[in-house]
Short mmCIF file of C-alpha atoms in Angstrom, two decimals:
data_model
loop_
_atom_site.label_atom_id
_atom_site.label_comp_id
_atom_site.label_asym_id
_atom_site.label_seq_id
_atom_site.Cartn_x
_atom_site.Cartn_y
_atom_site.Cartn_z
CA MET A 1 -44.01 -1.74 -25.79
CA GLY A 2 -41.64 -0.16 -22.25
CA ILE A 3 -39.88 2.26 -22.19
CA LEU A 4 -36.63 1.08 -22.94
CA ASP A 5 -37.71 -1.65 -25.82
CA LYS A 6 -34.95 -2.50 -28.02
CA LEU A 7 -32.36 -1.34 -25.64
CA THR A 8 -29.54 -3.74 -24.35
CA ILE A 9 -27.76 -2.03 -21.59
CA ALA A 10 -25.04 -2.36 -19.25
CA LEU A 11 -23.14 -1.38 -16.76
CA VAL A 12 -20.14 -0.13 -15.01
CA GLY A 13 -18.56 1.18 -11.75
CA THR A 14 -19.76 2.19 -8.34
CA LEU A 15 -24.07 3.34 -9.19
CA PRO A 16 -26.96 4.71 -6.88
CA HIS A 17 -28.56 1.44 -7.23
CA ASP A 18 -27.17 -2.53 -7.23
CA ALA A 19 -26.72 -4.35 -10.08
CA LYS A 20 -29.54 -6.66 -9.44
CA GLN A 21 -31.75 -3.66 -8.87
CA MET A 22 -31.49 -2.46 -12.06
CA ARG A 23 -31.74 -5.25 -13.66
CA SER A 24 -34.63 -5.81 -11.93
CA TRP A 25 -35.50 -2.12 -13.71
CA ILE A 26 -34.38 -2.64 -17.40
CA GLU A 27 -36.34 -6.14 -18.17
CA ARG A 28 -39.24 -5.00 -16.51
CA ASN A 29 -39.66 -1.69 -19.01
CA GLY A 30 -38.70 -3.43 -22.39
CA GLY A 31 -35.31 -3.72 -22.12
CA LYS A 32 -32.30 -6.33 -22.07
CA TYR A 33 -29.37 -6.85 -19.40
CA SER A 34 -25.42 -7.35 -21.11
CA ALA A 35 -22.93 -8.40 -17.85
CA LYS A 36 -20.24 -8.01 -20.81
CA ILE A 37 -19.89 -5.40 -23.90
CA THR A 38 -20.60 -6.87 -27.18
CA LYS A 39 -21.71 -5.98 -30.14
CA SER A 40 -25.56 -6.02 -29.51
CA VAL A 41 -24.69 -3.58 -26.28
CA THR A 42 -26.78 -0.08 -27.68
CA HIS A 43 -25.74 1.89 -23.79
CA LEU A 44 -23.11 1.70 -21.33
CA ILE A 45 -24.16 3.32 -18.05
CA ALA A 46 -21.00 4.14 -16.23
CA SER A 47 -20.43 6.61 -13.28
CA LYS A 48 -18.39 9.08 -13.31
CA GLU A 49 -14.83 7.42 -11.49
CA ALA A 50 -14.95 4.84 -14.06
CA TYR A 51 -15.14 6.89 -16.87
CA LYS A 52 -12.49 9.05 -15.85
CA GLN A 53 -10.02 5.45 -15.33
CA PRO A 54 -10.94 4.87 -17.40
CA ALA A 55 -12.32 0.82 -17.24
CA ASP A 56 -12.47 -1.62 -19.81
CA ALA A 57 -15.50 -1.98 -20.56
CA VAL A 58 -15.51 1.82 -20.82
CA GLN A 59 -12.45 2.34 -23.95
CA GLN A 60 -14.50 -1.28 -25.41
CA ALA A 61 -18.28 0.57 -25.95
CA THR A 62 -15.87 3.65 -27.05
CA ASP A 63 -14.38 1.49 -29.71
CA LEU A 64 -17.41 -0.04 -30.56
CA GLY A 65 -19.10 3.11 -30.80
CA ILE A 66 -21.45 2.41 -27.95
CA HIS A 67 -23.20 5.32 -26.11
CA VAL A 68 -21.22 6.06 -22.69
CA VAL A 69 -24.18 8.13 -20.80
CA SER A 70 -24.25 8.91 -16.51
CA TYR A 71 -27.19 7.40 -14.52
CA ASP A 72 -29.35 10.61 -15.26
CA TRP A 73 -30.65 9.37 -18.89
CA PHE A 74 -31.47 5.80 -17.00
CA ASP A 75 -33.39 7.46 -13.56
CA ASP A 76 -35.11 10.27 -15.64
CA SER A 77 -36.33 8.27 -19.10
CA LEU A 78 -38.39 5.94 -15.88
CA GLN A 79 -39.51 8.90 -14.03
CA GLY A 80 -40.60 11.13 -17.52
CA ARG A 81 -41.75 7.77 -18.89
CA ARG A 82 -40.34 7.67 -21.92
CA LYS A 83 -36.56 7.27 -23.52
CA LEU A 84 -34.64 10.21 -23.75
CA SER A 85 -32.25 11.04 -26.37
CA ALA A 86 -28.94 9.69 -24.74
CA LYS A 87 -26.47 12.65 -26.81
CA LYS A 88 -26.19 15.31 -24.07
CA TYR A 89 -26.20 12.39 -20.78
CA THR A 90 -22.40 10.88 -22.49
CA TRP A 91 -19.85 11.81 -20.68
CA ALA A 92 -18.20 13.22 -23.01
CA VAL A 93 -20.53 15.84 -23.84
CA LEU A 94 -21.05 16.15 -19.79
CA MET A 95 -16.43 16.54 -19.95
CA LYS A 96 -16.78 18.96 -22.07
CA GLU A 97 -19.71 21.30 -20.71
CA ARG A 98 -17.85 20.97 -17.29
CA ARG A 99 -14.54 22.29 -18.69
CA LYS A 100 -15.93 24.81 -20.53
CA LYS A 101 -18.06 26.49 -16.97
CA LYS A 102 -14.33 26.27 -15.55
CA GLU A 103 -12.88 28.24 -18.29
CA LEU A 104 -15.83 30.69 -18.40
CA LYS A 105 -15.16 31.10 -14.75
CA ARG A 106 -11.41 32.10 -14.69
CA LEU A 107 -11.89 34.32 -17.53
CA GLY A 108 -14.80 36.57 -16.04
CA THR A 109 -12.45 36.31 -13.06
CA LEU A 110 -9.48 37.85 -15.74
CA ALA A 111 -12.09 40.15 -16.84
CA ASP A 112 -13.65 41.38 -13.57
CA GLY A 113 -10.40 42.13 -12.32
CA SER A 114 -9.37 43.91 -15.74
CA LYS A 115 -12.40 46.08 -14.94
CA PHE A 116 -11.88 47.49 -12.14
CA ARG A 117 -8.46 48.34 -12.15
CA LYS A 118 -8.88 50.47 -15.85
CA GLY A 119 -11.31 52.20 -13.37
CA CYS A 120 -9.41 53.15 -10.71
CA GLU A 121 -7.13 54.17 -13.82
CA LYS A 122 -9.55 56.23 -14.77
CA ILE A 123 -10.75 57.71 -11.32
CA LYS A 124 -7.36 58.77 -10.85
CA GLU A 125 -7.13 60.45 -14.01
CA LEU A 126 -10.24 62.47 -13.33
CA THR A 127 -8.75 63.53 -9.74
CA GLY A 128 -4.97 64.27 -10.60
CA SER A 129 -4.16 62.03 -7.58
CA GLY A 130 -2.02 58.31 -7.79
CA THR A 131 0.35 57.76 -10.55
CA SER A 132 -0.99 60.16 -12.94
CA LYS A 133 1.55 62.45 -14.63
CA LYS A 134 -0.59 64.92 -15.45
CA SER A 135 -2.01 67.01 -11.91
CA ALA A 136 -6.00 68.52 -12.09
CA VAL A 137 -4.64 70.60 -9.71
CA GLY A 138 -3.45 74.37 -12.14
CA LYS A 139 -0.99 76.51 -11.28
CA PRO A 140 -1.58 79.57 -9.10
CA ARG A 141 -1.12 82.32 -10.65
CA LYS A 142 1.18 85.03 -9.25
CA SER A 143 0.37 87.85 -7.08
CA LYS A 144 0.33 91.12 -8.10
CA SER A 145 0.17 92.78 -4.67
CA PHE A 146 2.38 95.14 -3.18
CA PHE A 147 2.54 93.08 -0.43
CA PHE A 148 2.52 89.38 -1.48
CA SER A 149 4.56 89.89 -4.51
CA THR A 150 7.36 88.12 -2.89
CA SER A 151 5.48 84.91 -2.31
CA THR A 152 5.03 82.11 -4.35
CA LEU A 153 1.73 79.51 -3.29
CA VAL A 154 2.44 76.23 -4.05
CA VAL A 155 -0.82 73.72 -3.48
CA PRO A 156 0.35 70.22 -2.87
CA PRO A 157 -1.23 67.26 -5.00
CA THR A 158 -4.16 65.47 -2.93
CA PRO A 159 -2.57 61.77 -2.29
CA PHE A 160 -4.91 59.26 -3.39
CA VAL A 161 -6.72 56.81 -0.51
CA SER A 162 -8.67 54.37 -0.80
CA ALA A 163 -11.97 53.40 1.19
CA LYS A 164 -10.11 49.32 1.95
CA GLU A 165 -6.76 51.50 3.26
CA ASP A 166 -9.08 54.14 5.24
CA LEU A 167 -11.48 51.73 6.59
CA LEU A 168 -7.98 49.77 7.83
CA ARG A 169 -6.22 52.81 9.35
CA ARG A 170 -9.39 54.43 11.62
CA ARG A 171 -9.65 50.78 13.06
CA ALA A 172 -6.21 50.37 13.45
CA GLU A 173 -6.52 54.41 15.37
CA ARG A 174 -9.57 53.40 16.87
CA GLU A 175 -8.02 50.01 18.36
CA SER A 176 -4.65 51.73 19.79
CA ALA A 177 -6.12 55.30 21.21
CA PRO A 178 -3.49 55.86 24.27
CA ILE A 179 -5.11 55.96 28.05
CA GLU A 180 -3.34 59.27 28.98
CA THR A 181 -0.90 58.68 32.36
CA ILE A 182 0.50 61.38 34.42
CA ASP A 183 3.59 60.60 35.00
CA ASP A 184 5.80 63.17 37.32
CA PHE A 185 9.59 62.84 35.97
CA THR A 186 10.83 66.26 37.50
CA SER A 187 12.76 65.46 40.74
CA PRO A 188 13.63 68.59 43.37
CA ALA A 189 17.04 67.94 43.79
CA ASN A 190 18.18 68.73 40.07
CA GLN A 191 16.66 72.10 39.77
CA SER A 192 17.97 74.84 41.88
CA PRO A 193 16.30 77.73 43.71
CA SER A 194 16.65 79.88 41.58
CA SER A 195 15.39 78.13 37.94
CA SER A 196 12.68 76.72 40.65
CA ILE A 197 11.45 80.18 41.37
CA SER A 198 11.93 82.32 37.79
CA ASN A 199 11.31 80.00 35.62
CA PRO A 200 8.20 77.62 36.78
CA LYS A 201 7.77 74.70 34.31
CA PRO A 202 4.56 72.95 34.47
CA VAL A 203 5.02 69.33 35.11
CA CYS A 204 5.41 67.53 32.03
CA SER A 205 3.24 64.50 31.30
CA SER A 206 3.79 61.20 29.39
CA LEU A 207 0.79 59.54 27.55
CA ARG A 208 1.57 55.38 28.04
CA LYS A 209 -0.63 53.28 25.68
CA VAL A 210 -2.23 50.98 27.27
CA PRO A 211 -4.20 48.29 24.96
CA GLN A 212 -7.99 48.59 26.28
CA ALA A 213 -9.99 44.85 26.90
CA LYS A 214 -12.73 44.72 23.69
CA ILE A 215 -15.52 43.64 25.66
CA SER A 216 -17.99 41.04 23.51
CA HIS A 217 -20.99 40.31 22.89
CA TRP A 218 -22.59 36.98 23.77
CA LYS A 219 -23.91 36.52 20.44
CA GLU A 220 -20.35 36.88 18.85
CA ASP A 221 -19.96 33.04 20.17
CA TYR A 222 -23.67 31.83 21.38
CA HIS A 223 -26.70 31.24 20.24
CA TYR A 224 -30.18 29.70 21.90
CA TYR A 225 -30.19 26.39 21.86
CA GLN A 226 -33.59 24.49 20.85
CA ASP A 227 -34.33 21.00 20.92
CA ILE A 228 -35.85 18.83 18.47
CA THR A 229 -39.28 20.12 18.96
CA GLY A 230 -37.53 23.43 17.95
CA PHE A 231 -38.83 25.03 20.95
CA GLU A 232 -35.90 27.74 22.22
CA TYR A 233 -34.82 27.54 25.79
CA LYS A 234 -35.85 31.18 25.87
CA ILE A 235 -38.26 32.21 28.35
CA VAL A 236 -39.57 35.11 29.92
CA LEU A 237 -41.43 35.01 33.83
CA VAL A 238 -43.31 37.27 35.05
CA ARG A 239 -45.21 38.17 38.72
CA GLY A 240 -48.13 40.83 39.00
CA GLY A 241 -47.82 42.79 42.74
CA GLU A 242 -49.52 45.98 43.93
CA SER A 243 -47.20 47.54 41.76
CA LEU A 244 -45.98 47.24 37.83
CA MET A 245 -44.88 43.62 36.59
CA ALA A 246 -41.58 42.29 37.41
CA ASN A 247 -39.92 39.73 35.32
CA TYR A 248 -37.40 37.16 34.52
CA HIS A 249 -35.50 36.33 31.20
CA ILE A 250 -33.52 32.79 31.41
CA GLY A 251 -31.86 31.97 28.77
CA LEU A 252 -29.42 28.72 27.79
CA LEU A 253 -26.87 29.40 25.04
CA GLU A 254 -25.15 27.03 22.65
CA GLY A 255 -21.96 28.03 21.26
CA HIS A 256 -22.15 28.75 17.09
CA THR A 257 -18.70 26.32 17.13
CA LYS A 258 -18.60 22.18 17.59
CA PRO A 259 -18.05 20.44 19.95
CA HIS A 260 -20.52 23.15 20.94
CA VAL A 261 -20.22 24.40 24.31
CA TYR A 262 -23.25 26.51 26.82
CA TRP A 263 -24.69 28.95 28.88
CA ALA A 264 -26.80 29.72 30.86
CA LEU A 265 -27.99 33.38 31.57
CA VAL A 266 -30.98 35.50 33.28
CA GLN A 267 -31.35 38.99 33.87
CA TYR A 268 -34.03 40.11 35.93
CA LYS A 269 -36.00 43.71 35.92
CA PRO A 270 -37.80 44.46 38.68
CA ALA A 271 -40.71 46.56 39.52
CA LYS A 272 -40.40 50.36 38.47
CA VAL A 273 -42.32 51.27 42.17
CA PRO A 274 -40.52 50.36 44.94
CA PRO A 275 -42.48 47.93 47.34
CA VAL A 276 -44.20 49.05 50.37
CA ASN A 277 -42.88 47.42 54.19
CA ASP A 278 -45.99 46.94 56.12
CA ASP A 279 -46.31 50.17 57.72
CA GLY A 280 -47.55 51.43 54.60
CA SER A 281 -43.80 53.17 53.92
CA HIS A 282 -41.91 52.97 51.00
CA GLN A 283 -38.19 50.04 51.24
CA HIS A 284 -35.10 52.64 51.00
CA VAL A 285 -33.66 51.62 47.75
CA GLN A 286 -29.59 52.44 47.36
CA HIS A 287 -28.36 55.57 45.03
CA PRO A 288 -26.86 54.17 41.61
CA GLU A 289 -23.92 55.65 42.28
CA ALA A 290 -23.39 54.37 45.54
CA THR A 291 -24.23 50.81 44.62
CA ARG A 292 -21.44 51.60 41.30
CA LEU A 293 -19.23 52.53 43.77
CA LEU A 294 -19.36 50.46 46.03
CA SER A 295 -19.68 46.98 43.25
CA LEU A 296 -16.12 48.33 42.60
CA VAL A 297 -14.97 46.60 45.68
CA THR A 298 -16.82 43.56 46.20
CA LYS A 299 -19.18 41.82 43.85
CA PRO A 300 -22.91 43.27 44.99
CA THR A 301 -25.33 41.23 46.34
CA PRO A 302 -28.65 40.71 44.31
CA VAL A 303 -31.19 42.55 45.90
CA PRO A 304 -34.89 42.69 44.79
CA GLU A 305 -35.09 46.45 44.05
CA LEU A 306 -32.51 47.03 41.03
CA PRO A 307 -32.31 45.49 37.83
CA TYR A 308 -29.59 42.52 37.83
CA ASN A 309 -28.06 40.39 34.65
CA GLY A 310 -25.93 37.02 36.10
CA GLU A 311 -24.71 33.63 34.71
CA LEU A 312 -26.11 31.19 35.79
CA CYS A 313 -22.95 28.64 35.29
CA PRO A 314 -20.04 29.09 33.56
CA ARG A 315 -18.79 29.62 30.25
CA ASN A 316 -18.33 26.85 28.07
CA SER A 317 -19.81 24.27 29.85
CA ASP A 318 -21.11 20.97 29.60
CA PHE A 319 -24.90 20.31 28.39
CA ALA A 320 -25.64 18.42 31.62
CA THR A 321 -24.10 21.20 33.55
CA ALA A 322 -26.02 24.49 31.51
CA SER A 323 -29.46 22.65 31.64
CA ARG A 324 -29.12 22.00 35.58
CA SER A 325 -29.12 25.19 36.47
CA PHE A 326 -31.32 26.33 34.21
CA ARG A 327 -34.12 23.50 35.38
CA HIS A 328 -32.54 25.24 38.78
CA ALA A 329 -33.77 28.68 38.40
CA PHE A 330 -36.83 28.07 36.87
CA ARG A 331 -37.93 26.09 39.95
CA ASP A 332 -36.48 29.15 42.09
CA LEU A 333 -38.46 31.28 40.44
CA THR A 334 -41.26 29.57 40.14
CA LEU A 335 -41.60 26.58 42.86
CA LEU A 336 -42.24 23.77 39.84
CA SER A 337 -39.86 21.61 38.68
CA TRP A 338 -39.54 22.06 34.56
CA GLU A 339 -41.56 19.13 34.16
CA GLU A 340 -43.77 20.50 36.04
CA ARG A 341 -44.85 23.64 33.92
CA PHE A 342 -47.84 22.99 32.56
CA ASP A 343 -49.75 23.04 36.01
CA THR A 344 -53.35 22.72 35.07
CA ASN A 345 -55.09 24.87 37.01
CA LYS A 346 -51.92 26.64 38.17
CA THR A 347 -53.03 23.39 41.25
CA LEU A 348 -49.70 22.55 41.91
CA GLN A 349 -48.09 26.28 41.49
CA LYS A 350 -50.83 27.31 44.64
CA ALA A 351 -50.31 24.24 47.46
CA ARG A 352 -46.68 24.65 47.62
CA ALA A 353 -46.93 29.17 47.20
CA GLN A 354 -49.71 28.72 50.07
CA HIS A 355 -47.42 25.78 51.74
CA LEU A 356 -44.32 28.50 51.71
CA ASN A 357 -46.39 31.74 51.82
CA ILE A 358 -44.49 32.91 48.38
CA GLU A 359 -45.53 34.80 45.71
CA PRO A 360 -43.51 32.66 42.59
CA PHE A 361 -42.65 34.10 39.03
CA TRP A 362 -45.57 32.35 36.29
CA TYR A 363 -44.59 30.93 33.13
CA GLY A 364 -47.24 31.70 30.06
CA LYS A 365 -47.75 27.80 28.29
CA PRO A 366 -46.78 29.35 24.27
CA LYS A 367 -49.50 30.18 21.49
CA MET A 368 -51.16 27.08 20.23
CA GLY A 369 -48.90 25.48 17.20
CA MET A 370 -45.68 26.88 18.67
CA PRO A 371 -43.40 24.49 19.92
CA VAL A 372 -43.58 23.80 23.89
CA GLY A 373 -40.57 21.45 24.46
CA MET A 374 -39.63 18.25 25.02
CA LEU A 375 -42.27 16.32 27.93
CA PRO A 376 -39.34 13.58 29.73
CA GLN A 377 -42.36 13.63 32.35
CA ALA A 378 -44.31 10.94 30.84
CA MET A 379 -42.25 9.00 32.34
CA GLY A 380 -42.77 10.41 35.94
CA LEU A 381 -39.80 11.14 36.92
CA LEU A 382 -39.07 14.86 38.62
CA THR A 383 -42.83 15.78 39.34
CA GLY A 384 -43.98 15.56 42.26
CA GLU A 385 -47.64 16.16 44.12
CA ALA A 386 -49.47 19.00 45.85
CA SER A 387 -49.15 17.47 49.38
CA GLY A 388 -45.31 18.57 49.30
CA LEU A 389 -42.25 20.20 47.85
CA GLU A 390 -40.36 17.36 46.84
CA VAL A 391 -39.71 16.42 43.67
CA ARG A 392 -38.69 12.59 42.30
CA GLY A 393 -35.80 12.83 40.84
CA ASP A 394 -34.58 15.38 43.31
CA ILE A 395 -31.38 13.59 45.30
CA ASP A 396 -30.35 13.12 41.85
CA ASP A 397 -30.55 16.06 40.12
CA GLY A 398 -28.74 17.93 43.40
CA TYR A 399 -31.53 20.77 43.90
CA ILE A 400 -31.44 23.37 46.90
CA ARG A 401 -33.67 26.12 46.87
CA GLY A 402 -31.74 29.25 47.00
CA ALA A 403 -28.54 27.95 45.78
CA SER A 404 -29.01 29.94 42.25
CA ASN A 405 -28.73 33.27 44.77
CA LEU A 406 -30.69 35.14 42.51
CA PRO A 407 -33.01 38.14 43.83
CA SER A 408 -36.52 38.71 44.65
CA ILE A 409 -37.84 34.24 44.97
CA ASN A 410 -39.12 35.37 48.56
CA ALA A 411 -41.97 37.53 48.01
CA PRO A 412 -45.11 37.15 50.18
CA LEU A 413 -48.28 36.17 48.68
CA THR A 414 -50.14 39.10 48.00
CA THR A 415 -54.02 39.23 47.02
CA ASN A 416 -52.63 41.04 43.60
CA GLY A 417 -50.46 38.69 42.67
CA ILE A 418 -50.44 36.11 39.95
CA ILE A 419 -50.74 32.82 42.52
CA GLY A 420 -51.53 34.79 45.63
CA GLY A 421 -54.87 36.69 43.43
CA SER A 422 -56.65 33.18 42.35
CA ILE A 423 -55.48 31.43 46.09
CA HIS A 424 -57.74 34.53 47.69
CA HIS A 425 -60.08 34.14 44.66
CA ASP A 426 -60.26 30.37 45.51
CA ALA A 427 -60.48 31.10 49.43
CA GLU A 428 -63.92 33.34 48.61
CA ASP A 429 -65.33 30.98 45.94
CA LEU A 430 -65.14 28.06 48.61
CA ARG A 431 -66.55 30.69 51.81
CA LYS A 432 -69.58 31.21 49.34
CA ARG A 433 -70.52 27.94 48.66
CA GLU A 434 -69.81 27.31 52.13
CA VAL A 435 -72.81 29.76 53.08
CA ALA A 436 -75.12 28.70 50.57
CA ARG A 437 -74.69 24.81 51.81
CA MET A 438 -75.62 26.19 55.59
CA GLN A 439 -79.03 28.15 53.96
CA ARG A 440 -79.35 25.37 51.78
CA THR A 441 -79.49 23.30 55.10
CA LYS A 442 -81.11 25.87 56.75
CA ASP A 443 -84.00 25.39 53.79
CA ARG A 444 -84.24 22.06 54.01
CA GLU A 445 -84.92 21.15 57.52
CA GLU A 446 -87.77 24.60 57.47
CA ALA A 447 -89.34 23.03 54.76
CA GLU A 448 -89.40 20.10 56.44
CA ARG A 449 -90.89 21.31 60.16
CA ARG A 450 -93.71 23.14 58.04
CA SER A 451 -94.28 19.95 56.43
CA ARG A 452 -94.22 17.95 60.05
CA GLY A 453 -97.36 20.89 60.67
CA GLN A 454 -94.88 22.32 63.36
CA PRO A 455 -94.78 26.83 63.08
CA ARG A 456 -92.10 28.20 61.91
CA GLY A 457 -89.22 28.64 64.44
CA MET A 458 -88.73 32.17 65.78
CA GLY A 459 -86.18 34.56 66.15
CA VAL A 460 -85.15 35.44 69.22
CA ASN A 461 -86.28 38.70 70.62
CA HIS A 462 -88.73 38.71 67.86
CA ASN A 463 -91.86 39.36 70.24
CA ARG A 464 -89.89 42.67 71.27
CA PRO A 465 -90.43 45.56 69.61
CA MET A 466 -87.78 46.75 66.94
CA PHE A 467 -84.96 49.74 67.74
CA ASN A 468 -84.03 50.23 64.23
CA GLY A 469 -86.45 52.85 63.25
CA PRO A 470 -85.46 55.61 61.09
CA MET A 471 -87.40 57.68 64.34
CA GLY A 472 -85.67 56.32 66.86
CA ARG A 473 -87.37 53.34 69.07
CA PRO A 474 -91.60 52.63 68.12
CA THR A 475 -93.79 54.81 70.34
CA VAL A 476 -96.80 52.13 68.73
CA ASP A 477 -97.35 48.40 67.80
CA ALA A 478 -98.23 46.57 64.76
CA TYR A 479 -101.68 47.08 66.81
CA GLY A 480 -102.29 50.69 67.66
CA GLN A 481 -101.11 50.07 71.35
CA ARG A 482 -98.98 53.30 73.33
CA ILE A 483 -95.79 51.86 73.74
CA ASN A 484 -94.19 53.02 77.51
CA TYR A 485 -90.13 51.87 77.83
CA GLY A 486 -88.73 52.08 81.08
CA SER A 487 -85.43 52.77 82.74
CA ASN A 488 -84.51 49.43 83.21
CA GLY A 489 -85.47 48.33 79.87
CA ASP A 490 -89.53 47.35 80.43
CA TYR A 491 -91.99 48.43 78.73
CA THR A 492 -95.43 48.77 78.93
CA LYS A 493 -98.38 49.27 76.27
CA TYR A 494 -101.63 50.84 77.03
CA THR A 495 -104.51 51.44 74.38
CA VAL A 496 -106.12 55.37 73.61
CA PRO A 497 -109.78 55.55 73.19
CA MET A 498 -110.55 56.21 69.76
CA PRO A 499 -112.42 59.71 69.25
CA VAL A 500 -116.13 58.56 68.54
CA GLY A 501 -118.29 62.05 69.68
CA GLY A 502 -120.51 61.99 72.71
CA GLY A 503 -120.62 64.43 75.94
CA GLY A 504 -119.15 64.47 79.74
CA SER A 505 -115.36 64.05 80.67
CA ASN A 506 -115.25 61.59 78.22
CA ARG A 507 -116.70 63.39 75.00
CA GLY A 508 -115.53 62.17 72.35
CA PHE A 509 -113.82 59.26 72.94
CA VAL A 510 -114.63 55.13 73.19
CA ALA A 511 -112.97 51.81 73.79
CA PRO A 512 -111.49 50.31 70.89
CA GLU A 513 -113.79 47.08 72.30
CA PHE A 514 -117.58 49.18 71.46
CA ALA A 515 -116.55 50.23 68.16
CA HIS A 516 -118.06 47.95 66.19
CA LEU A 517 -121.06 49.07 67.94
CA LEU A 518 -120.95 52.39 66.20
CA GLY A 519 -121.33 50.74 62.73
CA GLY A 520 -125.82 50.63 63.28
CA GLY A 521 -127.70 48.17 62.69
CA ARG A 522 -126.56 45.59 59.49
CA ARG A 523 -127.55 47.38 55.93
CA ARG A 524 -129.84 46.02 53.50
CA GLY A 525 -128.47 42.85 51.84
CA TYR A 526 -126.04 42.72 54.04
CA THR A 527 -124.61 39.19 54.75
CA PRO A 528 -123.09 37.98 58.32
CA PHE A 529 -120.18 36.34 58.17
CA PRO A 530 -120.54 32.61 59.50
CA SER A 531 -119.04 34.02 63.23
CA GLU A 532 -121.68 36.32 62.50
CA ARG A 533 -124.78 34.35 62.25
CA ASP A 534 -127.08 33.41 64.97
CA GLY A 535 -127.41 29.83 66.24
#
């Protein structure tokens, strides 16, 4: 048994699906479809427009007592897998409920207004202000004092001012706040000498209202641009050096209104410690007040020692102009095009920094799972090689290095920088690998020489005495011979007799070559060496 068993359904009006599709659904769920309104029809599915006109089919169904329902009855029945009651889905019930809701909404608005007015009247009565006839301020009693007996104190009632009126009044006063300007209007020709001397009057000043320009924040008109991947074009670039970090904030903004307009802004925050010259002295930094006064005369040139806030393109620019200025500023600061921002192992950035001897800024990749932006470099455009500074598409893109006129883009390489330190570490690792390679080559040659039976190679002056002893030049060599040094750098060796006892002029000494004869006869059980045996 189907969901729509024993039901005959007709259609009229513009429905979410065409008649052919709905007919197949009706018949597939056990119902029957009728193209005309007859007595056998049980339900007529009508659109809102067809019921309001009303259409001929709706009028015929109403006369025959057929349920004129909305499409929601058909959809809910199929989704719920059961035949629903048509009473609450009929257009008569639905239109009645809508009229009731509108009436309740209208009455609710009137009721709220009535409650508000009654509350205001009650507050006026309690405070004794406004249009209340009874004043809450009592009549002051007559003073019994002799001095003040004739005076009568009159306290005027406090006028009622709503919070909204007070807020509007304060806002108007704040916006129209006057700026005092002194205008000397007293002319010396109109004054007599006596009056000018005897009655000196101060110079009068007139107040002239000058409208003040209200500077609005960019967030009132713009927000950060997001591409289709959800990446927000608000990036931070950092550069480390001998002092603290210097950083750049670059943003691509999009207008709130449509059609959208765009704007690119940049903010630079230098390191807190001034940079050091080659001779070790700190560079001179201009006083902030002097910088402010000079900026009134001419636009100051960006310097690496001072913060900088500026725009990369004019306000209300099109997307192509703003995006191009954003990418060019990124390339000036990092030596990478925007499409090369995810440089593996900093290969391109280190090669270009070493070529220009410039310490660039570094861009960190977003955290895992966060949007990284579109990657149009998949086609190979706007990317380059480590062998040069050129990037494919530079001519069409119109890039010229330094055209953005940003401060601190030509800082020299340092061993403490992010990129300079990495280059220094790579060079040190390369040197160590070269030394290790040369040592392995030397050891291999030495092993081959030993395998051929050749003596080990001796170093330079291997047979000369060592002069790096802790007590200076050695006086005895490894064999016990005395060393005598000459004035010209030569030396001679001689033997000192060993004390053995005896008499005569050489008593107690014997030559070393005869010392082995003093051992006496061979002890019992002694086995001579092969060289000591008799032939």
